[in-house]
Short mmCIF file of C-alpha atoms in Angstrom, two decimals:
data_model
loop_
_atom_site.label_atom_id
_atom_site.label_comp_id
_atom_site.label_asym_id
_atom_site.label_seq_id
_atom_site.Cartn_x
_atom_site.Cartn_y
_atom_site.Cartn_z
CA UNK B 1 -3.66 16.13 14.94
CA UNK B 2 -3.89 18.13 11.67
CA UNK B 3 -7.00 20.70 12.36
CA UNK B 4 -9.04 20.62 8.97
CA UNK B 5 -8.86 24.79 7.88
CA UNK B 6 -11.88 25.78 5.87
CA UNK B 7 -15.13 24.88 7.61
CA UNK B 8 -15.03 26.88 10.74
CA UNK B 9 -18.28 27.38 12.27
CA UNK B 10 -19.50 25.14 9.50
CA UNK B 11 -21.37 21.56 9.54
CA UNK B 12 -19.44 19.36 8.10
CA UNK B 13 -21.04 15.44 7.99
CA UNK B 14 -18.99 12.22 8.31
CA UNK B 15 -20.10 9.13 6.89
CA UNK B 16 -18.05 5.97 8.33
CA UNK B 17 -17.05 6.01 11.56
CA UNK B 18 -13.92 3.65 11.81
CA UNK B 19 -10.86 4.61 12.84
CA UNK B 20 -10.32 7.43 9.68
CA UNK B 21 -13.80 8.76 10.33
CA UNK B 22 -13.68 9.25 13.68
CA UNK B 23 -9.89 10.68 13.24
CA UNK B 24 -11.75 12.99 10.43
CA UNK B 25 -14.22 14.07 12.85
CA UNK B 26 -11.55 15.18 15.77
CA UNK B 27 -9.79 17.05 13.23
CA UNK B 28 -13.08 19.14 11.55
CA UNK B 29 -13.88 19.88 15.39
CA UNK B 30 -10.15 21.24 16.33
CA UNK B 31 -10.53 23.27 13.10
CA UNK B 32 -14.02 24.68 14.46
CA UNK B 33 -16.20 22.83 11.89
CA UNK B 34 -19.36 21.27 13.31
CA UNK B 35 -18.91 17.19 12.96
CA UNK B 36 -22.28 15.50 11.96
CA UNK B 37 -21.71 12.00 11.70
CA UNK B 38 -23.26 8.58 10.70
CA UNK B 39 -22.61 4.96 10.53
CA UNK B 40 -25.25 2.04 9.83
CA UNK B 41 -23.20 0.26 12.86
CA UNK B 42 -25.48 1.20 15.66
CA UNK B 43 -21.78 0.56 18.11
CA UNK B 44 -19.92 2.56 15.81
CA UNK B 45 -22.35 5.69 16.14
CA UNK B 46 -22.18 4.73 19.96
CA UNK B 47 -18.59 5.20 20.19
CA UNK B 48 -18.71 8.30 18.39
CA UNK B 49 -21.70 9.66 20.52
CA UNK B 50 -19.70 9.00 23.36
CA UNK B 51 -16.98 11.33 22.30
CA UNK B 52 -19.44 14.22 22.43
CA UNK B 53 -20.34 13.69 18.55
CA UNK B 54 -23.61 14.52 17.31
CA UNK B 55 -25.03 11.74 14.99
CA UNK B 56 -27.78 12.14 12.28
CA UNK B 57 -29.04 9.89 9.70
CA UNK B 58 -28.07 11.16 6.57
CA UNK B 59 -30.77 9.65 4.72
CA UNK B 60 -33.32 11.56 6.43
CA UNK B 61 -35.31 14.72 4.03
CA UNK B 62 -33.32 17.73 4.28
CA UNK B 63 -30.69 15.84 6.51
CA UNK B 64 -28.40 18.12 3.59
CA UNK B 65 -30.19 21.43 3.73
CA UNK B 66 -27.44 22.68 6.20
CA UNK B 67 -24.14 20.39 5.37
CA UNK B 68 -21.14 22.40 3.82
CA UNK B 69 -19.44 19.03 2.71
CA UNK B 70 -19.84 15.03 3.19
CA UNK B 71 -16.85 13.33 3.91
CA UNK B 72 -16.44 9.74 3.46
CA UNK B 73 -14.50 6.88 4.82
CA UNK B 74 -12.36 4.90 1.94
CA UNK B 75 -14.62 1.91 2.42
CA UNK B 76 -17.53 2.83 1.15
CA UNK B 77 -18.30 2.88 -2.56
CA UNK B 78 -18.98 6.13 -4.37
CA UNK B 79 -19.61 4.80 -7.77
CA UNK B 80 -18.73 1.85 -8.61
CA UNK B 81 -20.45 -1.04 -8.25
CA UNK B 82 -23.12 1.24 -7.06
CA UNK B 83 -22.92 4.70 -4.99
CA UNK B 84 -23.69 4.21 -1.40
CA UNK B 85 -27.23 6.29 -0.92
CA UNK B 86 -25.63 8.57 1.00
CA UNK B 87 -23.37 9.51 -1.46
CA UNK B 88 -26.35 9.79 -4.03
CA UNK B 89 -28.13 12.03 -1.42
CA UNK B 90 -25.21 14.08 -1.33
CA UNK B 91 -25.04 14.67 -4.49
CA UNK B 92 -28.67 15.47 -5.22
CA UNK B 93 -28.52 18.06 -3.00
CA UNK B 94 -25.03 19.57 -4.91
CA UNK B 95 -23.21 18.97 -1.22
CA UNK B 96 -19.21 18.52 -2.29
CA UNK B 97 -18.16 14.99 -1.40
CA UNK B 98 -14.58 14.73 0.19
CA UNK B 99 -12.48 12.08 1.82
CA UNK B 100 -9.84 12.54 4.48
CA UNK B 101 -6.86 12.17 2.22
CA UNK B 102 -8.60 15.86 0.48
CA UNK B 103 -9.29 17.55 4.09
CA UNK B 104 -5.51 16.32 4.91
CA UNK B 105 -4.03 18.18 1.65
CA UNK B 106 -5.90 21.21 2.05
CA UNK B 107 -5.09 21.94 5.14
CA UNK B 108 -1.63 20.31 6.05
CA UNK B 109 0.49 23.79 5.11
CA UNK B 110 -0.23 26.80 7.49
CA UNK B 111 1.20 30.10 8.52
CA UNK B 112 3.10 28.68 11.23
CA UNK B 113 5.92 27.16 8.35
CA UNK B 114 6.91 30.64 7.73
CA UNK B 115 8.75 29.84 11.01
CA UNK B 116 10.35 27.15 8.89
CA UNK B 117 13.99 27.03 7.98
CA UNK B 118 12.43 23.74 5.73
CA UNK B 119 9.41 23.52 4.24
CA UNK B 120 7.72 19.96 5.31
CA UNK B 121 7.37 17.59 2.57
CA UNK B 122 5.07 15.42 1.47
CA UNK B 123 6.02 11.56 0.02
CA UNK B 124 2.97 9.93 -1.23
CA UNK B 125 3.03 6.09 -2.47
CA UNK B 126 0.37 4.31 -4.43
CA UNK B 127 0.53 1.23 -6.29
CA UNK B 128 -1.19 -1.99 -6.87
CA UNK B 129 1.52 -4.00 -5.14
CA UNK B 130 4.71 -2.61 -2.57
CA UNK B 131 2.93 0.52 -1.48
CA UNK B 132 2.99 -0.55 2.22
CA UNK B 133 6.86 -1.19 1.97
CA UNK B 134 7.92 1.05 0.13
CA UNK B 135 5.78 3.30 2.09
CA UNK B 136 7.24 1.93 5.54
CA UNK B 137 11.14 1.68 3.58
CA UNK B 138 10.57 5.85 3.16
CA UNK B 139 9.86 6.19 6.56
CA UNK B 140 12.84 4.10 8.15
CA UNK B 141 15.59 5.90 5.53
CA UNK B 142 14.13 9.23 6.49
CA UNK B 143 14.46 7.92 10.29
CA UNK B 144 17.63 6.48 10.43
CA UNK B 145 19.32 9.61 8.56
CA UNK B 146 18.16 11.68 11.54
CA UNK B 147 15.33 13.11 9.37
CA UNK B 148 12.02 14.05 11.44
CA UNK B 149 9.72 11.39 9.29
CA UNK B 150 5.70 10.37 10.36
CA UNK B 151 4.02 7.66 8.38
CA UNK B 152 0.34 7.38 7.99
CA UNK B 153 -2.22 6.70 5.63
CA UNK B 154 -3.63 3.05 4.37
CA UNK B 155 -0.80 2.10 6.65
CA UNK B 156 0.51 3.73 9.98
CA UNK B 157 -1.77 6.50 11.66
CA UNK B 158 -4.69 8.31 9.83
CA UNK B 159 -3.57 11.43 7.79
CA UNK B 160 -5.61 13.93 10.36
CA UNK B 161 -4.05 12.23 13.29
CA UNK B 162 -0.69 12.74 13.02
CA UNK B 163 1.23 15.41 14.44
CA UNK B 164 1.98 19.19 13.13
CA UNK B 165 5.06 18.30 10.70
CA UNK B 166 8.42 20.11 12.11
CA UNK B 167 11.12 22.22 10.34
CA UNK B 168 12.38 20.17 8.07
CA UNK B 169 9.87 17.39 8.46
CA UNK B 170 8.24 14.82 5.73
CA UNK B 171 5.52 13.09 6.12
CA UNK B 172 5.42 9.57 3.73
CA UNK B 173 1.45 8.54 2.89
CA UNK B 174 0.62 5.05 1.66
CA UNK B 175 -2.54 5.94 -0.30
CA UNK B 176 -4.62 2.99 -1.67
CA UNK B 177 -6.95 3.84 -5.01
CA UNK B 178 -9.96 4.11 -2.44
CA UNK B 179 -8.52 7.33 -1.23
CA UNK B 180 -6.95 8.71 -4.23
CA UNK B 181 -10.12 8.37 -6.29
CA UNK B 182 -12.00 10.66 -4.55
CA UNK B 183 -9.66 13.05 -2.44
CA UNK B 184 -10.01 16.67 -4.05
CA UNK B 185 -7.64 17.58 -3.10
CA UNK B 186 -3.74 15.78 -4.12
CA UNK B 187 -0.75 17.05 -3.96
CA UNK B 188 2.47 15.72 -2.71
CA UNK B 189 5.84 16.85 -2.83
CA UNK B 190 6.79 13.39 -4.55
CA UNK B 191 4.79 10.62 -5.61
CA UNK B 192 5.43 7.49 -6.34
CA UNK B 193 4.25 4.72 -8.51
CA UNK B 194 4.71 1.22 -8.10
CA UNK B 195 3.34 -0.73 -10.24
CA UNK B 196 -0.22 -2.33 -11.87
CA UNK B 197 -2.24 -5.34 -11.93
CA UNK B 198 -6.09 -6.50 -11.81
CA UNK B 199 -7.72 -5.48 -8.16
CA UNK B 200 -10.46 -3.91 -6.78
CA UNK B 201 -11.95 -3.94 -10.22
CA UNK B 202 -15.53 -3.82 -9.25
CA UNK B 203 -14.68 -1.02 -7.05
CA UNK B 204 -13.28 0.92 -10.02
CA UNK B 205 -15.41 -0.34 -12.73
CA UNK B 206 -12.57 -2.23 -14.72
CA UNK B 207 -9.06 -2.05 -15.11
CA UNK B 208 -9.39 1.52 -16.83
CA UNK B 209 -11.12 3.15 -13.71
CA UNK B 210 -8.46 1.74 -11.37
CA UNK B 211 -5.71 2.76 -12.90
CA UNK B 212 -7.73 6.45 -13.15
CA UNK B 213 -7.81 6.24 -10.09
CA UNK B 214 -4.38 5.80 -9.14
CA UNK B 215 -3.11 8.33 -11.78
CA UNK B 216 -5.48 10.80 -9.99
CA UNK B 217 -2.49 11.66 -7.40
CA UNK B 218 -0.29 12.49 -10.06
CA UNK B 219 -2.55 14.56 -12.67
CA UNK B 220 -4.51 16.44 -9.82
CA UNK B 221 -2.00 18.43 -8.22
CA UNK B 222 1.35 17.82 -10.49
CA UNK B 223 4.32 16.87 -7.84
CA UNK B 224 7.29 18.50 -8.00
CA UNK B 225 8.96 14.75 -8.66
CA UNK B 226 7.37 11.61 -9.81
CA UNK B 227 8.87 8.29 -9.21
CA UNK B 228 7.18 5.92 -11.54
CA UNK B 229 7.32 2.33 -11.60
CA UNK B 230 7.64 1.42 -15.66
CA UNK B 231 7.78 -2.33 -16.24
CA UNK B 232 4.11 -2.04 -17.03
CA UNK B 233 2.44 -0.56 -19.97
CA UNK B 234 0.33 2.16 -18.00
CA UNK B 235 3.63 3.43 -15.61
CA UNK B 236 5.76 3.83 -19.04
CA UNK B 237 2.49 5.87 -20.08
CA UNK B 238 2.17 7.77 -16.89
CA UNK B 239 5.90 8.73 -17.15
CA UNK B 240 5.35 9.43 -20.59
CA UNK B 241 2.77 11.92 -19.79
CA UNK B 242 4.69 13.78 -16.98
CA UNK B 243 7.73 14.15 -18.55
CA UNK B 244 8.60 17.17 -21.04
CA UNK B 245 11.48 14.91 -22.76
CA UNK B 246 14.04 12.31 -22.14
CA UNK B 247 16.16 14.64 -20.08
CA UNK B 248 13.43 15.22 -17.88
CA UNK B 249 14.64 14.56 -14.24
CA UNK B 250 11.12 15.27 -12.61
CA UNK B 251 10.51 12.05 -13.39
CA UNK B 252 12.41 9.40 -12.22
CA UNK B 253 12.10 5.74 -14.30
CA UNK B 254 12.10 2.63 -11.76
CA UNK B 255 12.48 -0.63 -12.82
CA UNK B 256 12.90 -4.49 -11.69
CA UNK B 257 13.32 -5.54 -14.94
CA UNK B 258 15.59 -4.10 -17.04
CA UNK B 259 18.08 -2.04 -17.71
CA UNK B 260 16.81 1.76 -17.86
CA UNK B 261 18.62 4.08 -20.17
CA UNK B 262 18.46 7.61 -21.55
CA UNK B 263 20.07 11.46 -20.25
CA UNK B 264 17.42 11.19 -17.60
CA UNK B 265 16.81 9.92 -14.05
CA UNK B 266 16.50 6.45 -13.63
CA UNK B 267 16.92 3.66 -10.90
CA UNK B 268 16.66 -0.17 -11.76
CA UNK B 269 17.84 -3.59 -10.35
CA UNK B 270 19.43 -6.54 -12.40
CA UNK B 271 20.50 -9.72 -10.60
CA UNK B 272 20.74 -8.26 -7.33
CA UNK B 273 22.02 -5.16 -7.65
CA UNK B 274 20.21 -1.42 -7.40
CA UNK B 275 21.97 1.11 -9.79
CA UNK B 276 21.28 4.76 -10.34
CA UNK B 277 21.89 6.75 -13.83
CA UNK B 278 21.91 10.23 -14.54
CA UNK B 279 22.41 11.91 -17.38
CA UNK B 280 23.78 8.83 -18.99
CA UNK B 281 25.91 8.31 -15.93
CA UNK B 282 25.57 5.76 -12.92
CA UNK B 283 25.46 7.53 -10.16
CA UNK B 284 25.74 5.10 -7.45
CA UNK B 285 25.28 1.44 -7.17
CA UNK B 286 24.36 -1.59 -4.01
CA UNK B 287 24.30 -4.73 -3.91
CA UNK B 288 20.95 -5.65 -2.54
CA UNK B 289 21.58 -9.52 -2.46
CA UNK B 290 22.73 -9.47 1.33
CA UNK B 291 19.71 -7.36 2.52
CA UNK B 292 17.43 -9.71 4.15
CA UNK B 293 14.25 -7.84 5.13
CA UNK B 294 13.97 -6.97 0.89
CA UNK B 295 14.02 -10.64 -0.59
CA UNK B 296 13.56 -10.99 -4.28
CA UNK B 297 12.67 -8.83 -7.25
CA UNK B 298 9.46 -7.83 -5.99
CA UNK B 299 11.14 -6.14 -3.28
CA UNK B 300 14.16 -4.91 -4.86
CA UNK B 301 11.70 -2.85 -7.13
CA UNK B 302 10.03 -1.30 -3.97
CA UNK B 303 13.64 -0.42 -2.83
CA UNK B 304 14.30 1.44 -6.48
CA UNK B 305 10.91 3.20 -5.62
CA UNK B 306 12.33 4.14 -2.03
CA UNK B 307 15.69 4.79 -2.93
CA UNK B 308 14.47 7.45 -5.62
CA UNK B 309 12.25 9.49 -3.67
CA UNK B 310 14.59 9.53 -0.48
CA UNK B 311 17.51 10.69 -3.35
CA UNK B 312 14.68 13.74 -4.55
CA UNK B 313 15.23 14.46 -0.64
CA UNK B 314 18.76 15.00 -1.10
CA UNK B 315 20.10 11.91 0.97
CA UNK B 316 23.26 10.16 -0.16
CA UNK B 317 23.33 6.99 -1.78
CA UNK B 318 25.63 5.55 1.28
CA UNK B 319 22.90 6.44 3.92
CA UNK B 320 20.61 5.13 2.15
CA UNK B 321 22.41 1.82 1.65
CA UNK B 322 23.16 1.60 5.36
CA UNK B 323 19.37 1.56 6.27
CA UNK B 324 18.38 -0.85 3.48
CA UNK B 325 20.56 -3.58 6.10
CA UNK B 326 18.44 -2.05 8.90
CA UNK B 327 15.56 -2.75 7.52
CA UNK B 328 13.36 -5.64 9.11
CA UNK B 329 10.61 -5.82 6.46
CA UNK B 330 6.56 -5.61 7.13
CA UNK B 331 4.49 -8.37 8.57
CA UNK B 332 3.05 -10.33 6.26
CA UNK B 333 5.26 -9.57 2.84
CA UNK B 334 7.82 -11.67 2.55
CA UNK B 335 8.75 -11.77 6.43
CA UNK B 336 10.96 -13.89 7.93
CA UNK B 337 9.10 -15.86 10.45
CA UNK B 338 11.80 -18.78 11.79
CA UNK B 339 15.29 -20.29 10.60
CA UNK B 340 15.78 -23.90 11.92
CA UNK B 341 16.80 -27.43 10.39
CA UNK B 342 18.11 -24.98 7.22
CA UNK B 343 14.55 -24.90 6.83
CA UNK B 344 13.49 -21.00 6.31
CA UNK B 345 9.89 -20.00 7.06
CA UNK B 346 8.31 -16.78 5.46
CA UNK B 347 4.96 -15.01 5.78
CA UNK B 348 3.35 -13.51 2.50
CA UNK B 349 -0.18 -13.81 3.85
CA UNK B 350 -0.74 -10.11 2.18
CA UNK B 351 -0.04 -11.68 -1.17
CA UNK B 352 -3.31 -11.93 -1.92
CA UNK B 353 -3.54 -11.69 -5.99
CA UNK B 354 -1.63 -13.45 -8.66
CA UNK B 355 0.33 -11.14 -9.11
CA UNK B 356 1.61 -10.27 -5.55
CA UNK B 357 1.88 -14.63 -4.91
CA UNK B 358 3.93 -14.86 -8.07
CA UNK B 359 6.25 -12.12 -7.38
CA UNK B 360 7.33 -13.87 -3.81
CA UNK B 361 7.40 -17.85 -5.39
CA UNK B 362 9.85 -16.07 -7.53
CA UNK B 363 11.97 -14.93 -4.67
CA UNK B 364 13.23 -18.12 -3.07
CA UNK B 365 14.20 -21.54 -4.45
CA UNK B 366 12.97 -24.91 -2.99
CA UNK B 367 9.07 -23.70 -2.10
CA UNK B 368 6.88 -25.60 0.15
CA UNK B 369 3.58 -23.30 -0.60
CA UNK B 370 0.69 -22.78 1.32
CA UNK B 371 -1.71 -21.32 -0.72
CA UNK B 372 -5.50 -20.91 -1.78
CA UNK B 373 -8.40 -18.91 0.20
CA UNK B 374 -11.40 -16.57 -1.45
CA UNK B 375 -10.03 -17.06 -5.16
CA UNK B 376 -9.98 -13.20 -7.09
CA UNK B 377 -11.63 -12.59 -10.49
CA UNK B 378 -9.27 -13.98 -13.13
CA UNK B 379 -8.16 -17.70 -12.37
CA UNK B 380 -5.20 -18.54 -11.29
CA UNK B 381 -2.99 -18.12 -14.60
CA UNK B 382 -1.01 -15.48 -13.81
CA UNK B 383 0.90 -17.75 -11.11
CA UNK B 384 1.51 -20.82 -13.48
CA UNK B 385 5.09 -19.03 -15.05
CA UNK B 386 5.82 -18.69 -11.66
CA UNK B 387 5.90 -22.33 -9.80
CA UNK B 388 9.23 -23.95 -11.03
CA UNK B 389 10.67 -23.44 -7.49
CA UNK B 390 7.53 -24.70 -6.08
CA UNK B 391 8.10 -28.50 -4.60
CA UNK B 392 4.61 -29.06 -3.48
CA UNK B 393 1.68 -26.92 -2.80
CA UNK B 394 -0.68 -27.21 0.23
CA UNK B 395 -3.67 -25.60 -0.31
CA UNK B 396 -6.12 -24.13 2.12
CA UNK B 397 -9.65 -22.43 2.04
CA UNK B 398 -13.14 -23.92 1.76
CA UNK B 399 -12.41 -23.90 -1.99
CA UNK B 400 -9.24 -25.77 -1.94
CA UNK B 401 -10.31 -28.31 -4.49
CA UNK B 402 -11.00 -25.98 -7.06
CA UNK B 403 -8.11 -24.39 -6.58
CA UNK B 404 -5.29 -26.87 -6.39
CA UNK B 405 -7.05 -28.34 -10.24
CA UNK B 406 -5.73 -24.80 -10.98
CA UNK B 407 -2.29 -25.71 -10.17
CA UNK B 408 -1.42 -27.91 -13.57
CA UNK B 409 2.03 -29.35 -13.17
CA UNK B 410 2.36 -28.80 -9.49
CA UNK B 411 2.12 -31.81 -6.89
CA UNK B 412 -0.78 -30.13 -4.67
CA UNK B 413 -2.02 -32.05 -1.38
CA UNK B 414 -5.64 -30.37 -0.65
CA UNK B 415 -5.66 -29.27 3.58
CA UNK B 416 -8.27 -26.88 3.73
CA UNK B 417 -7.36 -25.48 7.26
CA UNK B 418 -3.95 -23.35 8.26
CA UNK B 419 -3.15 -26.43 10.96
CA UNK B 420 -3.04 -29.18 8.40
CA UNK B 421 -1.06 -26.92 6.06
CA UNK B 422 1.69 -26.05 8.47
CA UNK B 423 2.10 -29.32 9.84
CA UNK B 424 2.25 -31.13 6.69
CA UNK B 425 4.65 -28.97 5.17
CA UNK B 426 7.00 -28.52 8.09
CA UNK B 427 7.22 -32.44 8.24
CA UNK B 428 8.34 -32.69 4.29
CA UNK B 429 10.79 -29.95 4.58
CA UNK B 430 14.41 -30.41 3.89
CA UNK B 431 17.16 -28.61 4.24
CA UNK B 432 17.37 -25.76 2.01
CA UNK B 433 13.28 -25.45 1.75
CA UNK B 434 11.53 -22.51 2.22
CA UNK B 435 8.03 -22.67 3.73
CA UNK B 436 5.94 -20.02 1.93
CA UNK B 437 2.59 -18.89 2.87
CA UNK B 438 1.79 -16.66 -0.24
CA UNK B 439 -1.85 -17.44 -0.68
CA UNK B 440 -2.73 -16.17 -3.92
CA UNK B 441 -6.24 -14.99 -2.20
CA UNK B 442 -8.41 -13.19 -0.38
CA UNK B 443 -8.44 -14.41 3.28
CA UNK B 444 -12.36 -13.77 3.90
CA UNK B 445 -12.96 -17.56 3.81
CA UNK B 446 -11.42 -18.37 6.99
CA UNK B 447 -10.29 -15.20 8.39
CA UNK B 448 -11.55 -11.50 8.70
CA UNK B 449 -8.77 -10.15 7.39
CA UNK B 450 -4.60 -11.21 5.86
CA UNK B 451 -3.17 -10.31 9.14
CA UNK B 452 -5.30 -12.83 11.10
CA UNK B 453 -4.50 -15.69 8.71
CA UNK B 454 -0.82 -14.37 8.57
CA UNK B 455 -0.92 -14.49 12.80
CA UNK B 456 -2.43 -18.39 12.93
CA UNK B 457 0.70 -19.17 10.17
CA UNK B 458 3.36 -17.59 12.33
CA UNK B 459 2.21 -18.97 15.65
CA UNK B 460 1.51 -22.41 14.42
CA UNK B 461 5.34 -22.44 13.20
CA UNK B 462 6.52 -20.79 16.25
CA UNK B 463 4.99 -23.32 18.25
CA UNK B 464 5.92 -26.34 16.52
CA UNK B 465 9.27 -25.27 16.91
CA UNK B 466 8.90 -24.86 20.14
CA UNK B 467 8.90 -20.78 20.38
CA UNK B 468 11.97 -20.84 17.77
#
């Protein structure tokens, strides 16, 4: 646990009380701060009461009169499309409003890293797409080069609840825009920027506002090194803005596609293969066509991204090649399910935008696609460039219909549920096929969440090939 330094003898209230708030509300209490917490989930204020928390409504006159600072779970809007009341009550009464990701920042250095022969580091990834592994790639480099490493954040543990860092330790964050747009408190050692497209835009208020907010961990505190994703317009801009000239190797240009050149710092793949320049130099170079747990461009860019902040670190190109073959991959992006008949089966369920769906039909040839669920703002345009390699498409979700008309120049048999899907599909596969689940949606539909739909795709494969 990380103690939150600042607010001893101090009420300090928590709004959300999932597993961040109630992580938040352990570490305000080691620091000495006085947790008051609320949740409209009468089980949720349960649990917390049971762990010797007091709970308050917040909403209640002068429930503010004695709170030093409100901090909130990512979950809950704070603006846009409207500011929770809490929030608004909060403010009124000129109470500082905080999320974890702040409290975390603030008090993750103390006086006992004057012990230190290394400083700890920080590694924080955002992004709209590859945060989680690039996030999780970080981690098992750091790991398997003997480097004490802890990952937390929108994926892992909660930033409060992980350990005191040791001598020489790093700790990598995945931090979704949720928690970087309202943390006060940002700032890394290195972070990293994926990439961009449309999401959460009613969140955010618009494309503008979420990429404000992602820029947030970047502008607010100024890393010493910024990895930047530039193959869209805004990361050329961001890298623009944090650089002092060309030669600049704070900043280090990643790209999927193209060639990156210039006296400065760069990483980028072409046709398989990662290469680092610097100074007008390459540096090193791997051939990433052979690593199985990063298929595709989409992940080749999110090994650019992880290969230039574990180089910042000081760790040679050869160890970090070594764990790129170690790697297994995430659940549920681009994972690797079952092998049988020459028939591969992969699990994408977290490809839930365009742009994330059309990024893994571009990774494999021969595509059997199960697709469709809660459709995103937008349409499904984005993904048409993308479905040359697609053979036939079986969609899914109580809006199938309206989704496979979407699909121009596709065959696309309408199943609705996960069973027909699967079965269909596995029966039509050749040799040489992949079966894709890369859904292109939101999984609320059917499911309460991508993992769930990912699970019922996995074990419907597994069992039809009889625990394969």
């Amino acid at each position: 646990m990380i103690p939150v330094q600042g607010f001893a003898g101090a009420k300090v209230a928590v709004l959300g009380l999932g597993r961040s708030g109630l992580a938040t509300a352990r570490a305000l209490q080691a620091g000495g701060a006085i947790p008051v917490c609320w949740d409209d989930n009468p089980a949720a204020r349960e649990k917390a009461e049971a762990e010797g928390f007091v709970t308050a409504d917040l909403l209640k006159h002068g429930a503010f009169d004695d709170i030093a600072s409100l901090i909130v779970s990512p979950g809950i809007p704070h603006l846009y499309p409207d500011p929770n009341r809490v929030i608004a009550a909060a403010w009124a009464a000129g109470v500082p409003v905080d999320n974890d990701i702040g409290l975390f920042f603030r008090s993750f250095a103390t006086a006992d890293w004057a012990e230190h022969d290394t400083p700890p580091r920080v590694i924080a990834v955002t992004g709209s797409n590859g945060k989680s592994t690039t996030s999780a790639l970080i981690h098992h480099i750091l790991t398997e080069a003997g480097k004490p490493a802890q990952l937390a954040g929108n994926i892992g543990r909660g930033v409060l609840d992980i350990d005191p860092p040791e001598d020489g330790g790093v700790v990598v964050l995945e931090l979704s825009s949720y928690q970087t747009d309202l943390a006060r408190a940002l700032t890394p050692d290195v972070a990293v920027f994926t990439n961009l497209s449309p999401d959460h835009l009613d969140r955010h208020g618009g494309m503008g506002g979420y990429f404000a907010a992602k820029r947030r961990l970047f502008a607010e505190g100024g890393p010493d090194r910024a990895v930047i994703g530039v193959d869209e317009n805004e990361g050329r801009y961001l890298a623009n803005q944090l650089s002092e000239g060309a030669a600049d190797d704070r900043v280090i240009r990643v790209s999927a596609d193209q060639k990156l050149t210039g006296p400065g710092w760069q990483v980028f793949a072409r046709k398989g293969f990662l290469s680092e320049y610097r100074k007008g130099r390459q540096a090193a170079s791997i051939d990433l066509r052979g690593v199985q747990g990063l298929p595709g461009a989409h992940n080749h860019q999110n090994a650019c991204a992880a290969y230039a902040a574990c180089r910042t670190l000081g760790l040679s190109p050869r160890v970090i090649e070594d764990a790129f073959h170690s790697f297994g991959g995430l659940p549920h992006r681009s994972q690797t399910i079952a092998q049988a008949g020459g028939v591969r089966y992969v699990n994408d369920s977290k490809a839930t935008n365009v742009d994330s769906a059309a990024k893994a039909l571009c990774a494999f040839d021969n595509i059997r696609w199960i697709c469709g669920g809660l459709e995103k703002e937008g349409g499904l345009g984005g993904l048409l460039d993308a479905l040359g390699s697609v053979k036939k498409a079986y969609v899914i979700g109580r809006e199938a219909a309206h989704f496979a008309l979407q699909l121009t120049g596709v065959e696309a048999e309408i199943c609705t549920d996960m069973e027909t899907a699967v079965t269909h599909a596995m029966a039509e596969a050749e040799e040489g096929d992949t079966v894709l689940l890369a859904p292109a949606a939101a999984s609320f539909d059917q499911y309460d969440n991508f993992e769930q739909r990912g699970d019922d795709f996995t074990a419907r494969v597994r069992a039809a090939l009889g625990g394969a």
